[in-house]
mmCIF file of C-alpha atoms and ligand atoms in Angstrom:
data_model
loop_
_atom_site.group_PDB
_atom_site.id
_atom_site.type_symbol
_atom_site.label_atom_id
_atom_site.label_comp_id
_atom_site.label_asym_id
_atom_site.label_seq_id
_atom_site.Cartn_x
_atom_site.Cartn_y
_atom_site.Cartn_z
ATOM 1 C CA UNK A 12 -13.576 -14.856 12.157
ATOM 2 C CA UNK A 13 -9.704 -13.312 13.463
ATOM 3 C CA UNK A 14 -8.175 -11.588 11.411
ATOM 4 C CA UNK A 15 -4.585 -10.561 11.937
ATOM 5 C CA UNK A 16 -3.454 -7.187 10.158
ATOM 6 C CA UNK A 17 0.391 -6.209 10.036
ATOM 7 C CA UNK A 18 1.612 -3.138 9.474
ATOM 8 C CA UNK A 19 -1.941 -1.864 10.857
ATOM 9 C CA UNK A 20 -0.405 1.480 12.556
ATOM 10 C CA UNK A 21 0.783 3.018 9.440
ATOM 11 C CA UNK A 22 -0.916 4.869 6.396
ATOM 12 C CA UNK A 23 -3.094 1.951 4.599
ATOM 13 C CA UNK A 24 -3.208 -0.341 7.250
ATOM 14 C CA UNK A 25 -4.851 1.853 10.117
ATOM 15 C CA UNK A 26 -8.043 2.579 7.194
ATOM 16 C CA UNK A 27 -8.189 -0.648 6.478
ATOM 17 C CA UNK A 28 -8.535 -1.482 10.065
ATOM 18 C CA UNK A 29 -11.171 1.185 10.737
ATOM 19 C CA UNK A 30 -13.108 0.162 7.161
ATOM 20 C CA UNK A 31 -12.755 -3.806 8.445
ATOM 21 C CA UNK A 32 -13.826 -2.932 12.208
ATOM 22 C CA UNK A 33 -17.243 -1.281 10.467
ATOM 23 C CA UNK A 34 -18.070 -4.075 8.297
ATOM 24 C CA UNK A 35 -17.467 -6.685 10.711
ATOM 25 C CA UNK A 36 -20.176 -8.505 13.622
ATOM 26 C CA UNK A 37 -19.445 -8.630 17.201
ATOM 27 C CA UNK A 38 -17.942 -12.084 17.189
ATOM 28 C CA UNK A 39 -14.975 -10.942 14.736
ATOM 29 C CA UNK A 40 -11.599 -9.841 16.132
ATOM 30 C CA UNK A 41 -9.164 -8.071 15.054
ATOM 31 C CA UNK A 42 -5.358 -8.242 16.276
ATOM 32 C CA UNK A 43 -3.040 -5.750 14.606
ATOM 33 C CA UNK A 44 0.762 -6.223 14.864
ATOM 34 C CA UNK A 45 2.731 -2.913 14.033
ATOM 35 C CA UNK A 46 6.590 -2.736 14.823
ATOM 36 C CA UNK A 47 5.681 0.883 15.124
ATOM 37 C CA UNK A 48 8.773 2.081 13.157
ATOM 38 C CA UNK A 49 9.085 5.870 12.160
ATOM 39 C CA UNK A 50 6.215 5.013 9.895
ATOM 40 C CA UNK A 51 4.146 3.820 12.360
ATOM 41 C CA UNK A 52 1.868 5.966 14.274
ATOM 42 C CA UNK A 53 -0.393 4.526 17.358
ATOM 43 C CA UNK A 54 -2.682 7.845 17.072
ATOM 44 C CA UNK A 55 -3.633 6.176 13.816
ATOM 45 C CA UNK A 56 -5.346 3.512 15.624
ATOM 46 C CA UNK A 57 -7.353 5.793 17.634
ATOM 47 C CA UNK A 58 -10.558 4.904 16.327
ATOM 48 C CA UNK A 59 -10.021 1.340 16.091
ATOM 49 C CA UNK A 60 -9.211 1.208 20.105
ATOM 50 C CA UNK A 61 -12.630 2.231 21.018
ATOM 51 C CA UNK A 62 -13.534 -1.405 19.840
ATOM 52 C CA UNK A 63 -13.660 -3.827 22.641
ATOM 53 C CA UNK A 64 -13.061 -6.714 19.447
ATOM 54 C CA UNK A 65 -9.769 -5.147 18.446
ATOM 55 C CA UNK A 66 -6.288 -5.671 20.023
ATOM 56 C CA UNK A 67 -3.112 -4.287 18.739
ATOM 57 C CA UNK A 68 0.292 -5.955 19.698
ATOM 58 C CA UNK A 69 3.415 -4.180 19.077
ATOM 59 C CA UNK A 70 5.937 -6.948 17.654
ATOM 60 C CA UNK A 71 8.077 -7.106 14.041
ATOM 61 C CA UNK A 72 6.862 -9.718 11.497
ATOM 62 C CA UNK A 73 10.449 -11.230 11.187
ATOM 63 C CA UNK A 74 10.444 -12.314 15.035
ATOM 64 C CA UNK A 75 9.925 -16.167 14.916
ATOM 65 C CA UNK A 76 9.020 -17.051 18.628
ATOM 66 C CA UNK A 77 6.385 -13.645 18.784
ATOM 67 C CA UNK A 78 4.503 -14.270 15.943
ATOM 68 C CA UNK A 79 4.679 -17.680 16.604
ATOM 69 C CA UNK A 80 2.878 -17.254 20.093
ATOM 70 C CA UNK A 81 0.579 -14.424 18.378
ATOM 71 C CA UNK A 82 -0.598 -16.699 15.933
ATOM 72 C CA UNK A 83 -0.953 -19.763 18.449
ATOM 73 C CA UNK A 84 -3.339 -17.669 21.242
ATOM 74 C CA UNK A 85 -5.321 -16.025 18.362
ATOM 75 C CA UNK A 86 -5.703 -18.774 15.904
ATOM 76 C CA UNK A 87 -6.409 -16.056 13.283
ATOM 77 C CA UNK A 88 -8.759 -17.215 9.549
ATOM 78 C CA UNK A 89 -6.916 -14.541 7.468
ATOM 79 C CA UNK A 90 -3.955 -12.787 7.928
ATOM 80 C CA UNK A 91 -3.709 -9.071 5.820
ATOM 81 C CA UNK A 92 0.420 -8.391 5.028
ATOM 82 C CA UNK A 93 0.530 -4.828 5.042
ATOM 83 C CA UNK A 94 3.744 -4.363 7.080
ATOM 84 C CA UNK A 95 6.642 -2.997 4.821
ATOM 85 C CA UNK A 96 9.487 -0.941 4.583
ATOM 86 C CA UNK A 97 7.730 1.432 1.611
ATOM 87 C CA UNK A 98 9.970 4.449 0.796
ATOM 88 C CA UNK A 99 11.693 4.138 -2.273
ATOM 89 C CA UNK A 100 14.626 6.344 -1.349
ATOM 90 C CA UNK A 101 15.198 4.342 1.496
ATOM 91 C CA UNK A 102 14.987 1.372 -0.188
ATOM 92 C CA UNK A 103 18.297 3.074 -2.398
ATOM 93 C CA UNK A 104 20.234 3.962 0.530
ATOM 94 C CA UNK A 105 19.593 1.184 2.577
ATOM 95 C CA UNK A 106 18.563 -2.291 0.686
ATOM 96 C CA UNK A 107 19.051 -4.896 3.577
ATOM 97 C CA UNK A 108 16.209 -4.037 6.025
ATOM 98 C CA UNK A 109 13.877 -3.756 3.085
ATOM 99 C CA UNK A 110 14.783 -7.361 1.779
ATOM 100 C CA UNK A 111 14.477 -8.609 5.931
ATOM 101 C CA UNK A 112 11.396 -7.043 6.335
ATOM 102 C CA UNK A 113 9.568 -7.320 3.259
ATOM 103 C CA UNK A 114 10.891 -10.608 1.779
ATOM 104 C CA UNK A 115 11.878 -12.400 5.365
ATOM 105 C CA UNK A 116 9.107 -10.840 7.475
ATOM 106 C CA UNK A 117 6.575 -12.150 4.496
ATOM 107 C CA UNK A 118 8.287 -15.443 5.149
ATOM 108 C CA UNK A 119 7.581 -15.958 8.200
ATOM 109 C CA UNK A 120 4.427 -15.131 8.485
ATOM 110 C CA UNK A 121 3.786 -17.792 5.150
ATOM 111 C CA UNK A 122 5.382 -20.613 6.765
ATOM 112 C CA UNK A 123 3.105 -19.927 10.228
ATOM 113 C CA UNK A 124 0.233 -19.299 8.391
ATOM 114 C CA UNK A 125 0.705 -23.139 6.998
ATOM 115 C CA UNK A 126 1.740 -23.857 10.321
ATOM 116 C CA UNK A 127 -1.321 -22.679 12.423
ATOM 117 C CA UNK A 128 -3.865 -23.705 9.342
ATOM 118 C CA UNK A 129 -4.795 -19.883 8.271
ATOM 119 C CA UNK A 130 -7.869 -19.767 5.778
ATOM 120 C CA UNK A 131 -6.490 -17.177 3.940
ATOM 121 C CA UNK A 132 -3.093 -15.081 3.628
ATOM 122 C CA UNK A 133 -3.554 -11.999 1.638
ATOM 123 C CA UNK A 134 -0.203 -10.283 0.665
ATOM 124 C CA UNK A 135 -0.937 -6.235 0.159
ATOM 125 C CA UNK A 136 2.074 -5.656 -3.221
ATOM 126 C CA UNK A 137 2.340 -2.593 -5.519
ATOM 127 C CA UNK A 138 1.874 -1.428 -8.879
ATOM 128 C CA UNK A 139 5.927 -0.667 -8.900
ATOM 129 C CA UNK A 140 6.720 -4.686 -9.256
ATOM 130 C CA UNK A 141 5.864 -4.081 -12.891
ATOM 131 C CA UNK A 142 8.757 -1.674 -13.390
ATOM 132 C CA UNK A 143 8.959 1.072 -15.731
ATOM 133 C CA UNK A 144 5.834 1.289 -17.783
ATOM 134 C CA UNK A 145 7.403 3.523 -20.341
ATOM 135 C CA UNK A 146 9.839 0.220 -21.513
ATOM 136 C CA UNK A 147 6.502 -1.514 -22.344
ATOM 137 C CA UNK A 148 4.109 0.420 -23.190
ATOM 138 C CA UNK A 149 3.228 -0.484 -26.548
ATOM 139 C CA UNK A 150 2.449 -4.130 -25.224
ATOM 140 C CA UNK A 151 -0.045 -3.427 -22.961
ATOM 141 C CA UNK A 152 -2.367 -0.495 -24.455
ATOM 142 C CA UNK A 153 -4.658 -0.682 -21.267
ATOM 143 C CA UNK A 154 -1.640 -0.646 -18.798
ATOM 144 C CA UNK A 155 0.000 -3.788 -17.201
ATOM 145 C CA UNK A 156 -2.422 -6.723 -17.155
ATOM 146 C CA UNK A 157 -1.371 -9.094 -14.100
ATOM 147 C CA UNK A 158 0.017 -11.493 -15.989
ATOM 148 C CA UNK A 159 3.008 -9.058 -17.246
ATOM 149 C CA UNK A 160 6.550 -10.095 -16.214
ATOM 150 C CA UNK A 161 8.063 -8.663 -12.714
ATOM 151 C CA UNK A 162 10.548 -6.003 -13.445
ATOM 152 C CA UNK A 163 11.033 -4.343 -10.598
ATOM 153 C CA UNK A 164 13.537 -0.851 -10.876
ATOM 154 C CA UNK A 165 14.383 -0.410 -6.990
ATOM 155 C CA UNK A 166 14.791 -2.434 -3.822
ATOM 156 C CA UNK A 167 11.608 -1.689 -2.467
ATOM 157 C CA UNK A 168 10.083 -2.805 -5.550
ATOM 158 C CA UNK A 169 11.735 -5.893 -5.892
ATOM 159 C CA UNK A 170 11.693 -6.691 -2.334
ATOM 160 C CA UNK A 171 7.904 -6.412 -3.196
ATOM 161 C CA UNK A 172 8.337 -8.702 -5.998
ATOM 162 C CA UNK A 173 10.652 -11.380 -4.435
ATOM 163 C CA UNK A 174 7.234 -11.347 -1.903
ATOM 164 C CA UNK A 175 5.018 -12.335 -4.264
ATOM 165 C CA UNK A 176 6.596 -14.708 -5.219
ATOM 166 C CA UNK A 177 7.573 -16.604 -1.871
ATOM 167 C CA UNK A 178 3.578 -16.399 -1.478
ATOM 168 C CA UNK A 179 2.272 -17.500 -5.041
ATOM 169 C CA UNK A 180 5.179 -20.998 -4.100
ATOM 170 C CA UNK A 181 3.603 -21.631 -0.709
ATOM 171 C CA UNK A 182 0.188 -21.984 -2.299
ATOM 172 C CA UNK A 183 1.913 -24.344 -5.101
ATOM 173 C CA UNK A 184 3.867 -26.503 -2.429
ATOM 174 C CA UNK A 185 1.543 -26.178 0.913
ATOM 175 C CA UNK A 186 -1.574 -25.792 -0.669
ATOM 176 C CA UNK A 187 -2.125 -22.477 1.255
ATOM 177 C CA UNK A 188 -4.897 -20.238 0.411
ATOM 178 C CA UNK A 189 -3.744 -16.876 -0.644
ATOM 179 C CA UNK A 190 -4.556 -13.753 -2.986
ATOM 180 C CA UNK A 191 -2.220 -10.892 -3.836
ATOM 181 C CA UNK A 192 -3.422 -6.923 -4.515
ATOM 182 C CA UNK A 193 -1.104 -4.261 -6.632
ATOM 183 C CA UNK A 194 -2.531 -1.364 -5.756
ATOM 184 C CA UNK A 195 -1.119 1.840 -7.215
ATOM 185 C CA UNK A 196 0.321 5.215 -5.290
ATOM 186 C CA UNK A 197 -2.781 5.944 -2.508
ATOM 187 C CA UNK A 198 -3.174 9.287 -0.778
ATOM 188 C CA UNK A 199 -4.883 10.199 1.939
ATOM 189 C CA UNK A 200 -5.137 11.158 5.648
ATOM 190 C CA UNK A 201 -2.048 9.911 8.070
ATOM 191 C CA UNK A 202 0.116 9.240 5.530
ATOM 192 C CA UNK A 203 3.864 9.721 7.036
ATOM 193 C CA UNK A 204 5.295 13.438 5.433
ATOM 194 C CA UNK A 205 8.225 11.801 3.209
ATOM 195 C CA UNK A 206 5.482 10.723 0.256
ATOM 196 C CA UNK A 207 5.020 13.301 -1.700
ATOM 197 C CA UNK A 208 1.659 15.097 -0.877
ATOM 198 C CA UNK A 209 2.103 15.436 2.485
ATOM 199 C CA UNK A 210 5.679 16.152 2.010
ATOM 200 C CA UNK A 211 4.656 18.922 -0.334
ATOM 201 C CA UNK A 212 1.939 20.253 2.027
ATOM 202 C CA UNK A 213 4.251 20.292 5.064
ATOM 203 C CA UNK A 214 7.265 22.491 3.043
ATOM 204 C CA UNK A 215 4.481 24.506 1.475
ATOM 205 C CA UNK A 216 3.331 25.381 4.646
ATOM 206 C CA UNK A 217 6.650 26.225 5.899
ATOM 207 C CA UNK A 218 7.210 27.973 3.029
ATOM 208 C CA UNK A 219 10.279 25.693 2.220
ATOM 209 C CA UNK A 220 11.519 24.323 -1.711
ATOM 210 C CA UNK A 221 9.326 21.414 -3.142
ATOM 211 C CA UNK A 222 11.926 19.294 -4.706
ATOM 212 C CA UNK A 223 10.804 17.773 -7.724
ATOM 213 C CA UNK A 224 13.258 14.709 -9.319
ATOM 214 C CA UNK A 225 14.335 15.081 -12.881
ATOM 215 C CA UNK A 226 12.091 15.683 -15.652
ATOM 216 C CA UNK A 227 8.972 15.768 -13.241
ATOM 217 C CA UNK A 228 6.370 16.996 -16.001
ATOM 218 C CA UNK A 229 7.271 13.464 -17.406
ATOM 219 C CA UNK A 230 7.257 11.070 -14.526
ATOM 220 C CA UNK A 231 3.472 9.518 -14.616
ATOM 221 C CA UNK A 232 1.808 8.016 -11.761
ATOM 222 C CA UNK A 233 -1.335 6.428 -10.853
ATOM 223 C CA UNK A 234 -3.116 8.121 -7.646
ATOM 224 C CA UNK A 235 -5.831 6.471 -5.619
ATOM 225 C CA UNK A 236 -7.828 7.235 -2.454
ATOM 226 C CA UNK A 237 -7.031 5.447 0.441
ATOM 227 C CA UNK A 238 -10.458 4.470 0.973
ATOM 228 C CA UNK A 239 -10.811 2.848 -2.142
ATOM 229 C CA UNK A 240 -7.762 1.052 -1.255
ATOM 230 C CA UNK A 241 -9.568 -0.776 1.207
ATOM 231 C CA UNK A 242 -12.606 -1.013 -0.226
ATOM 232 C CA UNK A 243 -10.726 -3.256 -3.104
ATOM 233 C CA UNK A 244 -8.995 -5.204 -0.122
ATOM 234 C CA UNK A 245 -11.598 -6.156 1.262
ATOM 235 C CA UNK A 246 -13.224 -7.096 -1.872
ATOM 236 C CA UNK A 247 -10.638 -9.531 -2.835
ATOM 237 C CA UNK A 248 -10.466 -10.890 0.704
ATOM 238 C CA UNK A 249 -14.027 -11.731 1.078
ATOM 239 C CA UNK A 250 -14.614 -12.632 -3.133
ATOM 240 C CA UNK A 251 -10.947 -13.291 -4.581
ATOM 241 C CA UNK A 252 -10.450 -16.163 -5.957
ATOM 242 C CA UNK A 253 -7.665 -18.798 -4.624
ATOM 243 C CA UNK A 254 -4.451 -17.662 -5.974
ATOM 244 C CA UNK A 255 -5.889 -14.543 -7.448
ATOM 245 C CA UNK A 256 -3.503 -11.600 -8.440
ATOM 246 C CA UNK A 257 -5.595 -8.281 -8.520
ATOM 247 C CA UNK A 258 -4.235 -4.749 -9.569
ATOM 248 C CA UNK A 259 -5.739 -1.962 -8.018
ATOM 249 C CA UNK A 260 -5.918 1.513 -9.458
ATOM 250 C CA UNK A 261 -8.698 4.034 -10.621
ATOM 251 C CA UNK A 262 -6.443 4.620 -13.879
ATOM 252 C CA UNK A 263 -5.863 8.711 -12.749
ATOM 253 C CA UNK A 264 -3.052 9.389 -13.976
ATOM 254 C CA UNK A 265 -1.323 12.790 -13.480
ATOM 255 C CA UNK A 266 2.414 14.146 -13.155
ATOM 256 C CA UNK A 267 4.442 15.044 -10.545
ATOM 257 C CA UNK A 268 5.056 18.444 -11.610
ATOM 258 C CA UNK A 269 1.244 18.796 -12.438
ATOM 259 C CA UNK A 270 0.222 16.867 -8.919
ATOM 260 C CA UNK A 271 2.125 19.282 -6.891
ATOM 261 C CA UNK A 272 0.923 22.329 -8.644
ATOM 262 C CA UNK A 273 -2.427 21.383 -8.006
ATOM 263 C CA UNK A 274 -1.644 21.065 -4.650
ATOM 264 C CA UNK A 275 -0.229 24.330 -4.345
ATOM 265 C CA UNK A 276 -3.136 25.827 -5.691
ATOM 266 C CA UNK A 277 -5.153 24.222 -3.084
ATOM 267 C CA UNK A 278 -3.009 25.811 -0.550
ATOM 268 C CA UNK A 279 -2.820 29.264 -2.204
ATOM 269 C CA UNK A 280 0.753 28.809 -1.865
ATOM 270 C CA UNK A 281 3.152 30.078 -5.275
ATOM 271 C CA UNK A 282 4.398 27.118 -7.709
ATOM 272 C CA UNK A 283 7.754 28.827 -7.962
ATOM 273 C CA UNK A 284 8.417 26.733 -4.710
ATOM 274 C CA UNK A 285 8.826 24.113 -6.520
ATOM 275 C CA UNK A 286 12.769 23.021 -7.189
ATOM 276 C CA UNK A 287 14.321 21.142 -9.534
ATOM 277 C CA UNK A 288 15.940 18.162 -7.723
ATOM 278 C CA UNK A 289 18.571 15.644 -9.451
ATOM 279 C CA UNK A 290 16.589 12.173 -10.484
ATOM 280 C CA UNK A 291 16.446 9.149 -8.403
ATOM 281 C CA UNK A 292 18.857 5.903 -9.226
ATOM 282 C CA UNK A 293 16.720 4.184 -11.430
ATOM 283 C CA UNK A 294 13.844 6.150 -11.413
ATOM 284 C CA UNK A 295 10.842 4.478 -13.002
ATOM 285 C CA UNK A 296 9.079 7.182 -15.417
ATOM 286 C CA UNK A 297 5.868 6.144 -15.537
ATOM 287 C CA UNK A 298 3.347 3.231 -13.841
ATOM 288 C CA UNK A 299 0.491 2.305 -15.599
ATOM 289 C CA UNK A 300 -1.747 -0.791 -14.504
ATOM 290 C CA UNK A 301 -5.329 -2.325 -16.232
ATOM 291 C CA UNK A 302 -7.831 -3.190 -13.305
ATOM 292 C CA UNK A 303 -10.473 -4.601 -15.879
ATOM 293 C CA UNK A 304 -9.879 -8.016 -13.782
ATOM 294 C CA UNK A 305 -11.339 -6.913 -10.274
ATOM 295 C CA UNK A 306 -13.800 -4.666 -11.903
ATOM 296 C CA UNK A 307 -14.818 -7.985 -13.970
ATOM 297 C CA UNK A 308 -14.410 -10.868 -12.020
ATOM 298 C CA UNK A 309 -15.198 -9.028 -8.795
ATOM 299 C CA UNK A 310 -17.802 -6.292 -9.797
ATOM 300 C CA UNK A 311 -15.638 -3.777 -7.952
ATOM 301 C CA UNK A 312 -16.283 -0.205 -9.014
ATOM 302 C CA UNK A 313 -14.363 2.937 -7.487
ATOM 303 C CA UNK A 314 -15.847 5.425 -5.910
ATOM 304 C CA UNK A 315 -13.548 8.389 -4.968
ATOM 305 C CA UNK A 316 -13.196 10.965 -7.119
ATOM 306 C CA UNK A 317 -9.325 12.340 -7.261
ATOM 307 C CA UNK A 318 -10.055 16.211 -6.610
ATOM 308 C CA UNK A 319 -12.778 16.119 -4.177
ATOM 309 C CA UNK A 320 -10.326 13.382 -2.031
ATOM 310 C CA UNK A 321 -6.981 15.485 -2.524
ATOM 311 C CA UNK A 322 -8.502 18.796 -1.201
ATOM 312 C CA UNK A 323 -9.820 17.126 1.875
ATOM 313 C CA UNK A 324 -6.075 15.098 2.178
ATOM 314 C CA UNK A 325 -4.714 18.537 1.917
ATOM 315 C CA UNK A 326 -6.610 20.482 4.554
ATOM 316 C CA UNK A 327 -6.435 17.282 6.677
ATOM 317 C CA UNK A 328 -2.723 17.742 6.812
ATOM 318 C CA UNK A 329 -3.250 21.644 7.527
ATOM 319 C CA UNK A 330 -5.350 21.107 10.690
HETATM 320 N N1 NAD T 418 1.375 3.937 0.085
HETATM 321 C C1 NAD T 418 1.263 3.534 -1.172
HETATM 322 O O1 NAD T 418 1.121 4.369 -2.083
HETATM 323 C C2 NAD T 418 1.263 2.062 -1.508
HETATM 324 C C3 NAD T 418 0.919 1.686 -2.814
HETATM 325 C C4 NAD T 418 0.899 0.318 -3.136
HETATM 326 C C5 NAD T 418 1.194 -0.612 -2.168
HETATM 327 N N2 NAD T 418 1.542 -0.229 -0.907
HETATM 328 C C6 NAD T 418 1.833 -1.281 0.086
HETATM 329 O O2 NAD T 418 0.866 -1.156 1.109
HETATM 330 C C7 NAD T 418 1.445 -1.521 2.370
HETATM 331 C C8 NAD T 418 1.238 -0.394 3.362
HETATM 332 O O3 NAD T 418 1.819 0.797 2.831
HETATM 333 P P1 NAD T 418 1.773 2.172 3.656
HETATM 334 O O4 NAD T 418 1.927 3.269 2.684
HETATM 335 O O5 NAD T 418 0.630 2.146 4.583
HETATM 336 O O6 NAD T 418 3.125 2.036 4.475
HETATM 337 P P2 NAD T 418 3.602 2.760 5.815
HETATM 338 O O7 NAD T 418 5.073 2.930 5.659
HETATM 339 O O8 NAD T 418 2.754 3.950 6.120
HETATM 340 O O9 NAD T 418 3.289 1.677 6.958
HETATM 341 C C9 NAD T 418 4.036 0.492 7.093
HETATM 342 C C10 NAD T 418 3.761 -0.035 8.493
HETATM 343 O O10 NAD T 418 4.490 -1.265 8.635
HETATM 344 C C11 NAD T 418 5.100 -1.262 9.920
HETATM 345 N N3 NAD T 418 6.267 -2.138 9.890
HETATM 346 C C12 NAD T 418 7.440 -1.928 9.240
HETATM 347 N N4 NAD T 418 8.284 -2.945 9.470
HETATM 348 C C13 NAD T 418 7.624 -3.829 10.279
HETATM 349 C C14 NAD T 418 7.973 -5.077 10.866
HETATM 350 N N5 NAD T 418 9.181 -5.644 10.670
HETATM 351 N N6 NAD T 418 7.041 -5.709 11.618
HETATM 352 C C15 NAD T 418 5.822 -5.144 11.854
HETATM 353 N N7 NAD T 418 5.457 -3.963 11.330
HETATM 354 C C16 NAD T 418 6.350 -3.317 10.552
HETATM 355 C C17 NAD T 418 5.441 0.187 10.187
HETATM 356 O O11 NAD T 418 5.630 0.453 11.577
HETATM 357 C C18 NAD T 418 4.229 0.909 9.609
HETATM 358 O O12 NAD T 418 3.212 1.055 10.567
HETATM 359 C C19 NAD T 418 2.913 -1.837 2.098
HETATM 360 O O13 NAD T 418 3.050 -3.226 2.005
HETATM 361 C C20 NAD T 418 3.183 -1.166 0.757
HETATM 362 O O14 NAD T 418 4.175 -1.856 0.046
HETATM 363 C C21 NAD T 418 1.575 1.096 -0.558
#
């Protein structure tokens, strides 16, 4: 089997490729495509380079005639979608590229997966598509099921969600085999310093302010370790039904204000530098998802526990 992997030089993508490289035999290859923008980091594909079966091209999803050659001289069974634009802020100060990459990049990799006769296109979403969980709470008492309506609060989200959809039409219309994951927010080792934990490890450190949006002891988020991430991927990719829509989260669900405490504690470092920061446009208070359907359908069962993998993210980011 070739599989192609975009986006495989930045946080989820380069464990995914090291978890896929271990599972896979000696006739499998793996070709990574990475635009290698500020959140893309080659030393995250360190590992993976030592294979002789992997091969990582630097291009940008949105370039026709590239992937179009990539994709003709690899002939690849499944193509993974990681590559995204994925900071929210970003995504407020600077819609366009997220739309281009996310919505038009996703594009064009659909229409030459149909093209070049892919087996399977699996598109890597987000919890945030769902929008605010607070507005809806009482209607889904074990979190959003997948078949809640798209709301999506910021750019990047609904760049995420106009995705999704452009994939769910070209299995309708061209018959294409596809699956979709939503995970929720994943920590771990090499992700870039503007996400939060290793943005709070790297000011703690310096002893710099933490800022903390709005009423932080009130935003709610779901945290998962990156390995379990891929674990679920990979599940889905190998098991998932055709068509099938798959949220992804542990259900741990913590604070900011509490999350970064913790953190601080880790470090030794005092909470008072945390600072009170004025809230993001649109912020989303709280994201809540139910992943009875992989654990069901699948028999996928997590195995990372949250405090165990955030002091070992933490001192990874101190060394
Ligand atoms: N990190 C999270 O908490 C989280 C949670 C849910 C879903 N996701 C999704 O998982 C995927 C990976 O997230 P991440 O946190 O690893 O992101 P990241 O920002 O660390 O990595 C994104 C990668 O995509 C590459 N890229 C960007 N534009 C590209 C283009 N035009 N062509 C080719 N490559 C391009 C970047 O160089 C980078 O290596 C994204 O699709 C994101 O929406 C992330």
């Amino acid at each position: 089997m070739n599989y192609l992997i975009t986006g495989g030089a930045g946080f989820i993508g380069s464990h995914f490729i090291d978890f896929l490289l271990s599972k896979l035999s000696e006739t499998d290859r793996v070709i990574c495509v990475d635009l290698l923008t500020y959140a893309g980091n080659p030393e995250n594909l360190a590992d993976a380079v030592k294979h002789y079966n992997f091969e990582f091209i630097e291009g940008d999803i949105c370039d026709e005639a590239l992937m179009d050659s990539i994709f003709a001289k690899n002939s690849p069974d499944v193509v993974v979608n990681f590559a995204a634009e994925t900071h929210v802020d970003r995504s407020i100060a600077s819609p366009d590229i997220f739309f281009n990459t996310n919505l038009l990049g996703t594009v064009n990799l659909l229409n030459l997966s149909v093209k070049h006769g892919v087996s399977l296109f699996h598109q890597v979403s987000t919890d945030e598509v769902y929008g605010d969980f607070a507005q809806r709470e009482d209607r889904y008492p074990k979190g959003f099921t997948e078949d809640a309506a798209l709301l999506p609060s910021s750019p990047y989200a609904a760049s995420k969600a106009a995705a999704e959809m452009a994939v769910l039409s070209y299995m309708r219309t061209y018959n294409l085999n596809i699956s979709i994951s939503r995970p929720c927010n994943n920590f771990g080792e090499r992700q870039y310093p503007e996400k939060l934990i290793p943005l709070t490890v790297k000011n703690a450190l310096g002893g710099r302010a933490i800022p903390l949006y709005g009423d932080s002891g009130n935003i709610f988020r779901e945290w998962m370790y990156v390995k379990d991430t891929c674990r679920a991927i990979y599940t889905i990719i190998t098991l998932g039904n055709k068509g099938g829509i798959y949220n992804v989260s542990p259900s741990f669900s913590i604070d900011n204000r509490s999350l970064v405490e913790r953190i601080l504690s880790i470090m030794n470092k005092p909470h008072s530098l945390i600072k009170q920061a004025d809230d993001r446009k649109g912020h989303d208070k709280k994201y809540s998802i139910c992943s009875e359907k992989i654990k069901n359908e699948l028999s996928f069962e997590f195995e990372y526990d949250f405090d165990n993998s955030l002091i070992q993210t933490v001192q990874s980011f101190i060394k």
